[in-house]
Amino acid sequence: MKKRLTISDIARLAGVGTTTVSRVLNQDPKVKPETRHKIEQIIVEAGYAPSPSARAMRTQRQQVVGVIVSRLDSASEHQAVRGILQLLEQGGYEVLLMESGFSSNKVAEHLNWLRLRQADGAILFAFTGLELDGQADWQDKLVVMARRYPGFSSVCYDDKGAIALMLEHLWRQGVHRPAYVGVELRDSTTGQQRLEAYLAFCRERGISPHYRLGGLSHQAGMEAAHLLLTEQVDTDALVCASDTLALGAAKHLQQSGKTLTLTGIGNNELLRFLFPNVASVDLGYQQAGIAAARQLLAQIEQRQGIAELAMPCRLVSAD
Amino acid sequence: MKKRLTISDIARLAGVGTTTVSRVLNQDPKVKPETRHKIEQIIVEAGYAPSPSARAMRTQRQQVVGVIVSRLDSASEHQAVRGILQLLEQGGYEVLLMESGFSSNKVAEHLNWLRLRQADGAILFAFTGLELDGQADWQDKLVVMARRYPGFSSVCYDDKGAIALMLEHLWRQGVHRPAYVGVELRDSTTGQQRLEAYLAFCRERGISPHYRLGGLSHQAGMEAAHLLLTEQVDTDALVCASDTLALGAAKHLQQSGKTLTLTGIGNNELLRFLFPNVASVDLGYQQAGIAAARQLLAQIEQRQGIAELAMPCRLVSAD
DNA sequence: TTGAAAGCGCTAACAA
DNA sequence: TTGTTAGCGCTTTCAA
């Protein structure tokens, strides 16, 4: 059991004071280049790394941020998390991932825990019904993902743009009577925003809307597709508010033997594999993660105030 | 900006020394119940929480463990991670999740990072080609998941048992000529073990084996199914080594219009939704996570040496 | 450009 | 049963 090296071991080996070593560690310019090189070399040779807890204790900065996702295995959140981890880790931060399971209570729990833990900041993936009351002390060190939340920074996807993009695309392909599979309006982004975009498009082109709203599950997509297609309305495409819904709708189409243009949103890998001709829209999840992390760091380091960011989207289609 | 409370604030408020407060914090029995209650009350009222870094610094125990998964969005790993998080967090540990992306280099990187970070232990999800050379110093604080690894503790799934269970089940249903979709033998568990179980079953029942090995992707499952079913062999079921493969095989069956009994392993949610009549085997992921966490804690706290654990499995079928 | 020394908040000898 | 005190490894005045 070899004892861990400390800063004073390095100082002794280099024949300098601990202060100087500390200066090198912290990129303080007030060190003679000669001395710096020597110390750097010794640090590398000895494989020394400063103790994070000692440092945290002294500076009162933990270099820790929490990331609260709704589900770790959600494909979309996962993409964003990738971006977040990348940026934050290279910024020297430790990232604590936690799951909310779509529960405001869980979120509050996690946030409280992070507060006790003295975390420097957090990124929170929003969901329907998210409540951030009594979390005012987080306002300048919290970034909300996927929807705007007054008083906090946020990074949003282009919900309306995505639907518009898809509808335009279909229109050019000759689809003139698209039906829409959406999500309950309690959900302000995937629900409201996307429906609104569908309705706006219908109005603009003078076509009559035909849609169903429901949950955000495969099951819901399947049911909505079933209902839309049994109603005697002339429909030449099923535009879904998300790839999850599209997967459910695809199942319905398949088992009922119907063939119809189907589209989703989210650029989900599995959907693309199982049903390659279902077009989708990439909402820029990874970029959103990176943007959120960047924004959080800027706020933590007091270089910037609260901001509301929006990500661009991009069509993904087999043809 | 209210200053954070320290242990001496609490001591002063309670009219005792810091040691006594510390004793209460650490469940030391040598405190008069009266004093204890009073202090506990004050701690709660004041909303005080001890500084983790000060504590870590003093005790040289960080209360941090790393968990290295291959993919955060893998359904099976995610289930195990759930169990791990539950146990470890309630044990007062901080959990750092990291992704290996099936790369030994990434694993080494993460492990090195955890070493520098002075993490108390780690749980590592194994994959084909995993190399743990030069990580001997982890041997008593690392638990390997999903396969055995000499010199380390491990928690395994019952690969052979799962296949045997499924084949027995099918046999009773009258399936007597099952073909097998497997994984390359480089993979010792999902690959070798499961194939071996299939072969053993065939030998035992006097049927001639018929199988294909390939990657572990949807694509691979689809291709293997295609190949197996174009060869002119009499086959009445496709037994897949994993649900991912089964999903791919299901796609092939569907698009080629064939109907055949199909089974997987892993109890994957999406597979069950899309193809409810595909039977599967639950390998006990969540329980495995819990077992791994429990084992790791025992080792960290020196209550136990290295051990090799195995999880039981369970059939999941629509009928 | 450098170093000595104080102290961040906590726990563990040791004393009482 | 309780308190005093000495650090844990680092950064940061302050002085040289």
XYZ file of C-alpha atoms (C1' of nucleotides) in Angstrom:
670
model
C 0.000 0.000 0.000
C 2.048 2.876 -1.366
C 1.086 6.183 0.108
C -0.323 8.748 -2.249
C 1.907 11.626 -3.219
C 1.015 15.067 -1.964
C 1.897 18.490 -3.147
C 4.691 18.729 -0.625
C 6.277 15.541 -1.917
C 6.451 17.172 -5.300
C 7.731 20.389 -3.761
C 10.488 18.506 -1.985
C 11.445 16.538 -5.092
C 11.638 19.773 -7.050
C 13.403 21.661 -4.323
C 10.775 24.389 -4.213
C 7.943 25.441 -1.925
C 4.463 23.996 -2.101
C 3.169 27.357 -3.204
C 5.150 27.186 -6.394
C 3.881 23.737 -7.192
C 0.367 24.924 -6.547
C 0.985 27.795 -8.929
C 2.062 25.418 -11.643
C -1.000 23.266 -11.003
C -3.235 26.266 -11.403
C -1.575 27.786 -14.444
C -0.554 30.835 -12.508
C 1.666 32.847 -14.889
C 3.849 34.090 -12.046
C 6.295 31.212 -12.237
C 9.620 31.309 -14.004
C 9.333 29.099 -17.127
C 12.397 27.177 -16.025
C 10.939 26.295 -12.655
C 7.625 25.487 -14.249
C 9.090 22.995 -16.671
C 11.054 21.272 -13.984
C 8.021 20.931 -11.761
C 5.805 19.790 -14.597
C 8.285 17.114 -15.443
C 8.460 15.850 -11.900
C 4.694 15.799 -11.625
C 4.413 13.678 -14.744
C 7.222 11.336 -13.764
C 5.808 10.806 -10.323
C 2.291 10.374 -11.662
C 1.042 12.914 -9.200
C -2.516 14.242 -9.224
C -3.846 16.757 -6.723
C -6.510 15.585 -4.310
C -9.899 16.807 -5.493
C -11.330 16.914 -2.001
C -8.514 18.979 -0.570
C -8.859 21.331 -3.459
C -12.635 21.486 -3.187
C -12.384 22.126 0.496
C -10.001 24.989 0.065
C -11.649 26.657 -2.919
C -15.266 25.895 -2.054
C -15.792 24.815 -5.614
C -16.627 21.165 -6.023
C -16.238 20.859 -9.769
C -19.341 18.735 -9.715
C -22.508 19.105 -11.739
C -25.631 16.996 -11.734
C -27.503 15.919 -14.830
C -31.094 14.842 -14.272
C -32.580 12.910 -17.170
C -36.018 11.369 -17.204
C -34.704 8.000 -18.342
C -31.106 7.004 -18.851
C -32.079 4.664 -21.659
C -34.071 7.216 -23.617
C -32.416 7.403 -27.009
C -32.899 11.134 -27.366
C -31.759 12.094 -23.900
C -28.854 9.755 -24.259
C -27.627 11.603 -27.309
C -27.768 14.875 -25.442
C -26.061 13.333 -22.432
C -23.202 12.244 -24.650
C -22.619 15.832 -25.665
C -22.897 17.022 -22.086
C -20.435 14.476 -20.726
C -17.952 15.268 -23.418
C -17.885 18.975 -22.713
C -18.162 18.882 -18.952
C -15.538 16.212 -18.448
C -13.039 18.000 -20.592
C -13.813 21.082 -18.543
C -12.623 19.185 -15.480
C -16.052 18.616 -14.016
C -17.415 15.500 -12.479
C -20.867 14.595 -13.779
C -23.477 12.939 -11.626
C -26.221 11.368 -13.712
C -29.580 10.834 -12.098
C -33.019 9.705 -13.266
C -36.265 11.529 -12.591
C -38.609 8.956 -14.088
C -40.865 11.894 -15.071
C -41.533 12.754 -11.432
C -41.311 16.275 -10.070
C -40.736 14.859 -6.632
C -37.763 12.903 -7.800
C -36.427 16.050 -9.411
C -36.818 17.972 -6.173
C -35.128 15.152 -4.307
C -32.192 15.105 -6.658
C -31.894 18.869 -6.622
C -31.904 18.918 -2.838
C -29.306 16.232 -2.758
C -27.150 18.196 -5.169
C -27.577 21.255 -3.014
C -26.364 19.401 0.069
C -23.585 17.961 -2.000
C -22.705 21.562 -2.852
C -22.757 20.810 -6.570
C -21.755 23.751 -8.739
C -24.654 23.386 -11.127
C -27.120 21.118 -12.877
C -28.737 20.312 -16.178
C -32.328 19.156 -16.038
C -34.277 17.433 -18.782
C -37.802 18.742 -18.661
C -40.963 16.704 -19.027
C -44.674 17.289 -18.827
C -45.692 18.557 -15.430
C -42.250 19.569 -14.294
C -42.449 21.868 -11.286
C -39.530 23.966 -10.162
C -41.163 25.885 -7.343
C -38.959 26.507 -4.367
C -35.847 26.004 -6.417
C -35.154 29.665 -6.916
C -31.659 29.289 -5.518
C -30.800 27.237 -8.578
C -31.733 29.933 -11.035
C -28.239 30.928 -12.002
C -26.745 27.476 -12.079
C -29.388 25.359 -13.717
C -30.057 24.754 -17.401
C -33.397 23.262 -18.420
C -33.440 21.090 -21.515
C -36.222 20.552 -24.043
C -38.489 23.367 -22.958
C -38.389 26.910 -21.727
C -38.854 27.549 -18.065
C -39.179 31.155 -16.899
C -36.366 32.228 -14.626
C -33.949 29.581 -15.804
C -31.670 29.101 -18.747
C -32.945 26.635 -21.300
C -32.049 24.831 -24.479
C -34.985 24.005 -26.692
C -35.554 21.976 -29.771
C -37.283 23.513 -32.740
C -40.625 21.771 -32.290
C -42.553 23.874 -34.743
C -39.759 23.935 -37.260
C -39.470 20.162 -37.202
C -43.118 19.592 -38.019
C -43.097 22.325 -40.643
C -40.001 20.864 -42.234
C -41.567 17.434 -42.400
C -44.872 18.672 -43.778
C -43.122 20.746 -46.429
C -41.082 17.752 -47.405
C -44.144 15.550 -47.722
C -46.007 18.215 -49.627
C -43.293 18.291 -52.230
C -43.632 14.515 -52.457
C -47.264 14.918 -53.275
C -48.700 14.277 -49.831
C -51.603 16.680 -49.518
C -53.788 15.182 -46.826
C -51.502 14.280 -43.914
C -53.064 13.183 -40.620
C -51.254 13.887 -37.389
C -50.500 11.683 -34.370
C -49.761 14.002 -31.480
C -49.342 14.232 -27.751
C -51.646 15.659 -25.098
C -51.554 19.415 -24.718
C -50.372 19.173 -21.124
C -47.065 18.652 -22.831
C -46.189 22.116 -24.029
C -43.491 21.183 -26.530
C -44.094 17.752 -28.009
C -47.792 18.325 -27.384
C -48.796 21.921 -28.005
C -46.015 23.300 -30.154
C -45.992 20.461 -32.612
C -49.750 20.343 -32.955
C -49.802 24.060 -33.492
C -47.316 23.721 -36.298
C -49.479 21.047 -37.901
C -52.574 23.208 -37.637
C -50.746 26.232 -38.987
C -49.600 24.244 -41.974
C -53.111 22.999 -42.667
C -54.483 26.503 -42.461
C -51.810 27.839 -44.757
C -52.405 25.195 -47.416
C -56.130 25.191 -46.998
C -56.433 21.548 -45.993
C -58.586 20.318 -43.162
C -56.705 18.929 -40.184
C -57.193 15.382 -39.025
C -55.464 14.315 -35.842
C -55.416 12.459 -32.528
C -53.604 13.249 -29.294
C -52.515 10.818 -26.619
C -49.601 9.667 -24.525
C -45.983 9.484 -25.593
C -45.654 5.694 -25.682
C -45.469 3.095 -28.415
C -48.870 1.928 -27.297
C -50.330 5.405 -27.704
C -48.937 5.679 -31.213
C -50.470 2.395 -32.158
C -53.870 3.308 -30.828
C -53.895 6.743 -32.401
C -52.972 5.301 -35.778
C -55.754 2.782 -35.451
C -58.324 5.421 -34.621
C -57.236 7.846 -37.322
C -57.399 5.203 -39.992
C -60.757 3.759 -39.057
C -62.427 7.143 -39.252
C -63.623 7.556 -42.779
C -61.369 10.391 -43.763
C -59.167 10.593 -46.773
C -55.583 10.435 -45.510
C -52.361 9.936 -47.407
C -49.808 10.095 -44.604
C -49.419 9.697 -40.850
C -47.194 12.384 -39.402
C -46.183 11.489 -35.849
C -44.991 13.910 -33.197
C -42.189 11.555 -32.210
C -40.366 8.449 -33.338
C -41.761 6.522 -30.396
C -45.255 7.206 -31.642
C -44.166 6.388 -35.173
C -42.912 3.011 -33.989
C -46.308 2.285 -32.491
C -48.073 3.533 -35.610
C -45.816 1.404 -37.771
C -46.843 -1.612 -35.789
C -50.474 -0.840 -36.413
C -49.944 -0.336 -40.124
C -48.106 -3.567 -40.347
C -50.548 -5.720 -38.488
C -53.504 -4.231 -40.276
C -51.752 -4.644 -43.607
C -52.113 -1.015 -44.558
C -49.521 0.913 -46.504
C -49.208 4.600 -45.905
C -46.510 7.216 -45.747
C -45.363 7.440 -42.123
C -43.025 9.926 -40.467
C -41.640 10.610 -37.024
C -39.429 13.061 -35.218
C -36.268 12.303 -33.283
C -34.053 10.349 -35.660
C -34.332 7.203 -33.600
C -31.913 4.488 -34.594
C -34.199 1.547 -34.038
C -37.048 3.095 -36.001
C -34.670 3.644 -38.879
C -33.594 0.018 -38.763
C -37.020 -1.545 -38.487
C -38.782 0.831 -40.831
C -36.199 2.487 -43.043
C -38.683 4.313 -45.196
C -40.123 6.239 -42.276
C -38.662 9.724 -42.589
C -37.730 11.584 -39.428
C -36.283 14.868 -38.231
C -33.053 15.145 -36.301
C -33.665 17.682 -33.556
C -29.981 18.119 -32.835
C -29.872 16.393 -29.476
C -26.135 16.060 -29.269
C -25.598 19.692 -30.203
C -28.202 20.651 -27.639
C -26.272 18.795 -24.957
C -23.107 20.590 -25.892
C -24.864 23.942 -25.932
C -26.388 23.305 -22.515
C -23.065 22.304 -21.004
C -21.362 25.318 -22.500
C -24.060 27.601 -21.175
C -23.885 26.067 -17.706
C -20.122 26.468 -17.525
C -20.414 30.087 -18.597
C -22.919 30.713 -15.825
C -20.926 28.888 -13.183
C -17.876 30.867 -14.063
C -19.993 34.005 -13.977
C -19.139 34.865 -17.534
C -22.757 34.944 -18.567
C -26.300 35.350 -17.349
C -29.416 33.342 -18.035
C -30.170 32.618 -21.694
C -32.749 30.794 -23.782
C -31.191 28.833 -26.593
C -32.855 27.086 -29.537
C -31.409 24.338 -31.676
C -31.871 23.976 -35.439
C -33.307 20.766 -36.883
C -32.581 18.685 -39.957
C -34.589 16.289 -42.105
C -33.566 12.622 -42.130
C -35.071 10.623 -44.946
C -34.287 7.475 -46.893
C -34.810 9.188 -50.233
C -25.242 34.608 -0.093
C -25.702 32.884 3.230
C -22.606 31.119 4.430
C -22.810 27.376 4.798
C -23.083 25.931 8.243
C -20.167 23.948 9.609
C -19.898 21.382 12.281
C -18.759 23.985 14.786
C -21.826 26.115 14.139
C -23.913 23.129 15.134
C -21.661 22.489 18.137
C -22.081 26.046 19.286
C -25.851 25.986 18.790
C -26.049 22.793 20.792
C -23.621 23.938 23.434
C -21.328 20.956 22.910
C -17.958 20.274 21.325
C -17.500 19.484 17.664
C -16.437 15.966 18.512
C -19.805 15.180 19.947
C -21.538 16.456 16.850
C -19.183 14.413 14.740
C -20.031 11.389 16.843
C -23.706 11.904 16.226
C -23.041 12.291 12.523
C -21.158 9.029 12.467
C -23.529 6.999 14.578
C -20.955 6.564 17.290
C -22.790 4.876 20.211
C -20.722 6.738 22.786
C -23.093 9.665 23.047
C -25.721 10.119 25.716
C -29.153 9.641 24.062
C -30.248 12.975 25.432
C -27.377 14.842 23.855
C -27.833 12.903 20.662
C -31.471 13.840 20.287
C -30.796 17.463 20.957
C -28.032 17.578 18.393
C -30.030 15.661 15.832
C -32.852 18.092 16.224
C -30.619 21.092 15.741
C -29.025 19.533 12.696
C -32.397 18.993 11.095
C -33.706 22.417 12.001
C -30.640 24.145 10.689
C -30.620 22.003 7.557
C -27.014 21.212 8.126
C -25.135 18.636 6.072
C -21.459 17.799 6.553
C -19.063 18.739 3.802
C -18.228 15.658 1.765
C -14.839 16.965 0.762
C -13.756 17.735 4.298
C -14.888 14.328 5.344
C -13.205 12.610 2.403
C -10.032 14.474 3.087
C -9.948 13.475 6.687
C -10.958 9.832 6.298
C -9.273 9.150 2.982
C -12.474 7.541 1.824
C -14.185 9.332 -0.997
C -17.503 7.505 -0.936
C -17.314 7.459 -4.689
C -17.606 4.505 -7.016
C -17.461 4.400 -10.781
C -19.785 2.370 -12.955
C -18.551 1.703 -16.470
C -21.245 0.521 -18.845
C -20.762 -0.143 -22.511
C -23.750 1.968 -23.492
C -25.934 4.034 -21.227
C -28.934 3.422 -23.451
C -28.599 -0.344 -23.499
C -31.834 -1.710 -22.088
C -30.180 -4.575 -20.250
C -27.352 -2.587 -18.737
C -29.796 0.097 -17.798
C -31.814 -2.337 -15.730
C -28.713 -3.421 -13.875
C -27.645 0.193 -13.400
C -30.985 0.924 -11.774
C -30.290 -1.719 -9.175
C -26.768 -0.480 -8.661
C -27.783 3.130 -8.191
C -30.462 2.192 -5.727
C -28.152 0.246 -3.464
C -25.088 2.416 -3.725
C -26.901 5.679 -3.201
C -28.675 4.439 -0.155
C -25.272 3.295 1.061
C -24.163 6.916 0.907
C -22.011 6.523 -2.160
C -21.754 8.818 -5.097
C -21.974 6.994 -8.406
C -20.094 8.113 -11.465
C -21.517 6.600 -14.638
C -19.249 6.300 -17.642
C -19.482 4.707 -21.085
C -16.903 2.391 -22.576
C -18.473 2.052 -26.008
C -17.047 -1.500 -26.082
C -13.484 -0.207 -26.071
C -10.805 -1.566 -23.772
C -8.913 1.665 -24.134
C -11.860 3.644 -22.916
C -12.146 1.284 -19.968
C -8.493 1.789 -19.115
C -8.953 5.529 -19.431
C -11.931 5.558 -17.112
C -10.214 3.276 -14.632
C -7.164 5.501 -14.585
C -9.310 8.499 -14.096
C -11.096 6.819 -11.215
C -7.753 5.934 -9.712
C -6.607 9.535 -9.810
C -9.948 10.537 -8.444
C -9.259 8.094 -5.614
C -12.578 6.348 -6.146
C -13.284 3.638 -3.610
C -14.324 1.061 -6.170
C -15.901 0.347 -9.522
C -18.346 -1.863 -11.331
C -17.467 -2.733 -14.896
C -19.791 -4.180 -17.522
C -17.780 -6.640 -19.544
C -17.912 -7.029 -23.297
C -16.117 -9.024 -25.936
C -12.426 -8.300 -25.979
C -12.285 -6.648 -22.596
C -8.694 -6.427 -21.356
C -7.866 -5.742 -17.741
C -4.107 -6.083 -17.885
C -2.202 -3.678 -15.716
C -5.234 -3.077 -13.544
C -4.144 -5.439 -10.810
C -4.467 -2.708 -8.212
C -8.207 -2.813 -8.776
C -8.557 -6.444 -7.940
C -10.130 -6.020 -4.558
C -12.386 -3.122 -5.419
C -13.741 -3.967 -8.828
C -16.732 -6.094 -9.756
C -17.047 -7.315 -13.328
C -20.548 -7.777 -14.681
C -21.826 -10.275 -17.257
C -18.810 -12.522 -17.373
C -16.162 -14.039 -15.170
C -12.756 -12.475 -15.136
C -9.981 -14.273 -13.244
C -8.659 -12.280 -10.318
C -11.752 -10.114 -9.965
C -15.162 -10.476 -8.454
C -17.918 -11.010 -10.974
C -21.657 -11.297 -11.357
C -22.762 -13.490 -14.236
C -25.990 -14.269 -15.925
C -26.994 -17.848 -16.425
C -26.237 -18.035 -20.132
C -26.500 -21.772 -20.464
C -29.508 -22.025 -18.205
C -31.373 -19.396 -20.203
C -30.974 -21.244 -23.487
C -31.779 -24.557 -21.861
C -34.871 -23.095 -20.258
C -36.081 -21.729 -23.558
C -35.403 -24.906 -25.494
C -37.161 -27.011 -22.876
C -40.114 -24.685 -23.036
C -40.295 -24.901 -26.819
C -39.871 -28.650 -26.740
C -42.899 -28.980 -24.536
C -44.766 -26.829 -27.060
C -43.893 -29.329 -29.730
C -40.941 -27.509 -31.252
C -38.468 -30.239 -32.132
C -36.245 -28.716 -34.765
C -35.175 -25.288 -33.439
C -32.503 -23.365 -35.304
C -30.229 -21.016 -33.408
C -29.142 -17.431 -34.086
C -25.999 -16.863 -32.083
C -23.051 -14.589 -31.592
C -19.412 -15.013 -32.554
C -17.335 -17.181 -30.248
C -15.006 -14.300 -29.419
C -17.814 -13.422 -27.082
C -17.452 -15.972 -24.322
C -20.871 -15.578 -22.739
C -23.470 -14.529 -25.281
C -21.340 -16.274 -27.888
C -19.762 -19.456 -26.560
C -21.851 -20.319 -23.519
C -25.181 -19.942 -25.220
C -24.140 -21.835 -28.331
C -22.786 -24.592 -26.151
C -26.118 -24.882 -24.372
C -27.870 -25.112 -27.710
C -25.514 -27.815 -28.918
C -25.825 -29.710 -25.660
C -29.571 -29.675 -25.947
C -29.431 -30.944 -29.513
C -27.097 -33.748 -28.521
C -29.269 -34.695 -25.613
C -32.426 -34.860 -27.701
C -30.733 -36.380 -30.675
C -31.570 -33.568 -33.082
C -29.108 -32.088 -35.511
C -28.078 -28.515 -34.790
C -28.681 -25.753 -37.291
C -27.273 -22.367 -36.502
C -25.511 -19.161 -37.548
C -23.194 -16.906 -35.593
C -22.618 -13.209 -36.154
C -22.523 -9.824 -34.478
C -24.798 -8.632 -31.706
C -26.791 -6.070 -33.704
C -30.284 -5.947 -35.138
C -28.714 -6.124 -38.540
C -26.852 -9.316 -37.654
C -30.038 -10.940 -36.392
C -31.821 -10.108 -39.600
C -29.068 -11.504 -41.762
C -28.687 -14.685 -39.756
C -32.416 -15.339 -39.903
C -32.327 -14.826 -43.635
C -29.459 -17.247 -44.121
C -30.871 -19.918 -41.828
C -34.213 -19.888 -43.544
C -32.927 -19.974 -47.097
C -30.849 -23.063 -46.433
C -33.042 -26.025 -47.165
C -33.326 -27.394 -43.673
C -36.454 -28.237 -41.808
C -36.806 -25.699 -39.021
C -39.728 -24.977 -36.755
C -38.341 -22.195 -34.576
C -35.686 -19.518 -34.471
C -34.035 -19.319 -31.066
C -31.988 -16.149 -30.769
C -29.151 -15.571 -28.340
C -30.501 -12.132 -27.483
C -33.537 -9.928 -27.895
C -31.591 -7.582 -30.125
C -30.985 -10.427 -32.532
C -34.609 -11.499 -32.185
C -35.712 -8.020 -33.187
C -33.623 -8.268 -36.324
C -34.898 -11.770 -37.038
C -38.466 -10.612 -36.510
C -37.926 -7.970 -39.105
C -36.738 -10.548 -41.577
C -39.667 -12.846 -40.881
C -42.048 -10.023 -41.349
C -40.683 -8.683 -44.574
C -40.325 -12.128 -46.071
C -43.831 -13.014 -44.969
C -42.751 -16.084 -43.074
C -44.338 -17.276 -39.855
C -42.215 -19.142 -37.381
C -41.831 -19.449 -33.662
C -39.252 -16.900 -32.578
C -37.579 -16.398 -29.206
C -34.985 -14.133 -27.657
C -33.184 -13.601 -24.402
C -33.144 -10.457 -22.292
C -36.771 -9.557 -21.710
C -36.519 -6.419 -23.811
C -39.486 -4.093 -23.491
C -39.622 -2.955 -27.077
C -39.428 -6.480 -28.452
C -42.322 -7.432 -26.243
C -44.338 -4.521 -27.540
C -43.626 -4.963 -31.219
C -43.740 -8.742 -31.233
C -45.671 -9.912 -28.194
C -45.612 -13.568 -29.145
C -41.839 -13.735 -29.090
C -40.961 -15.476 -25.834
C -37.873 -14.345 -23.951
C -35.892 -15.069 -20.821
C -35.373 -12.564 -18.039
C -31.746 -12.848 -17.013
C -32.307 -10.977 -13.783
C -30.484 -7.785 -14.690
C -31.826 -5.686 -11.891
C -31.031 -8.331 -9.291
C -27.588 -8.657 -10.805
C -27.016 -4.952 -10.342
C -28.048 -5.163 -6.739
C -25.856 -8.198 -6.151
C -22.874 -6.467 -7.725
C -23.341 -3.355 -5.632
C -23.724 -5.380 -2.489
C -20.586 -7.355 -3.280
C -18.605 -4.211 -4.007
C -19.637 -2.585 -0.751
C -18.663 -5.710 1.157
C -15.247 -5.638 -0.445
C -14.712 -1.930 0.091
C -15.595 -2.312 3.718
C -13.259 -5.291 3.890
C -16.014 -7.555 5.034
C -15.481 -9.935 2.182
C -13.006 -11.155 -0.404
C -13.392 -11.726 -4.102
C -16.391 -13.792 -5.174
C -18.004 -15.087 -8.338
C -21.766 -14.752 -8.303
C -24.336 -16.179 -10.717
C -27.890 -14.981 -11.228
C -30.904 -17.210 -11.834
C -33.075 -16.673 -14.902
C -36.790 -16.812 -15.597
C -38.914 -17.482 -18.635
C -41.060 -14.656 -20.021
C -43.716 -15.773 -22.439
C -47.060 -14.542 -23.722
C -48.711 -17.889 -23.143
C 9.495 35.225 -8.651
C 9.211 32.610 -4.472
C 8.031 30.737 0.332
C 5.958 30.539 5.186
C 2.004 29.968 7.347
C -2.932 30.126 8.097
C -6.988 27.742 7.535
C -10.967 25.327 4.617
C -14.460 21.404 7.717
C -13.932 17.355 9.400
C -12.385 12.967 12.330
C -9.539 10.466 15.566
C -6.117 10.188 19.246
C -5.702 11.359 23.565
C -7.114 13.467 27.908
C -10.290 14.514 31.157
C -19.582 10.525 28.172
C -17.341 14.633 26.454
C -13.777 18.089 24.825
C -9.021 19.537 23.095
C -6.128 19.294 19.564
C -3.593 17.858 15.578
C -3.644 17.203 11.136
C -5.819 15.421 6.140
C -3.767 18.269 1.128
C -4.582 22.068 -0.839
C -4.809 27.478 -2.030
C -4.062 32.045 -0.702
C -2.717 36.064 1.668
C 1.337 38.352 3.019
C 6.024 39.137 3.269
C 10.511 38.580 1.378
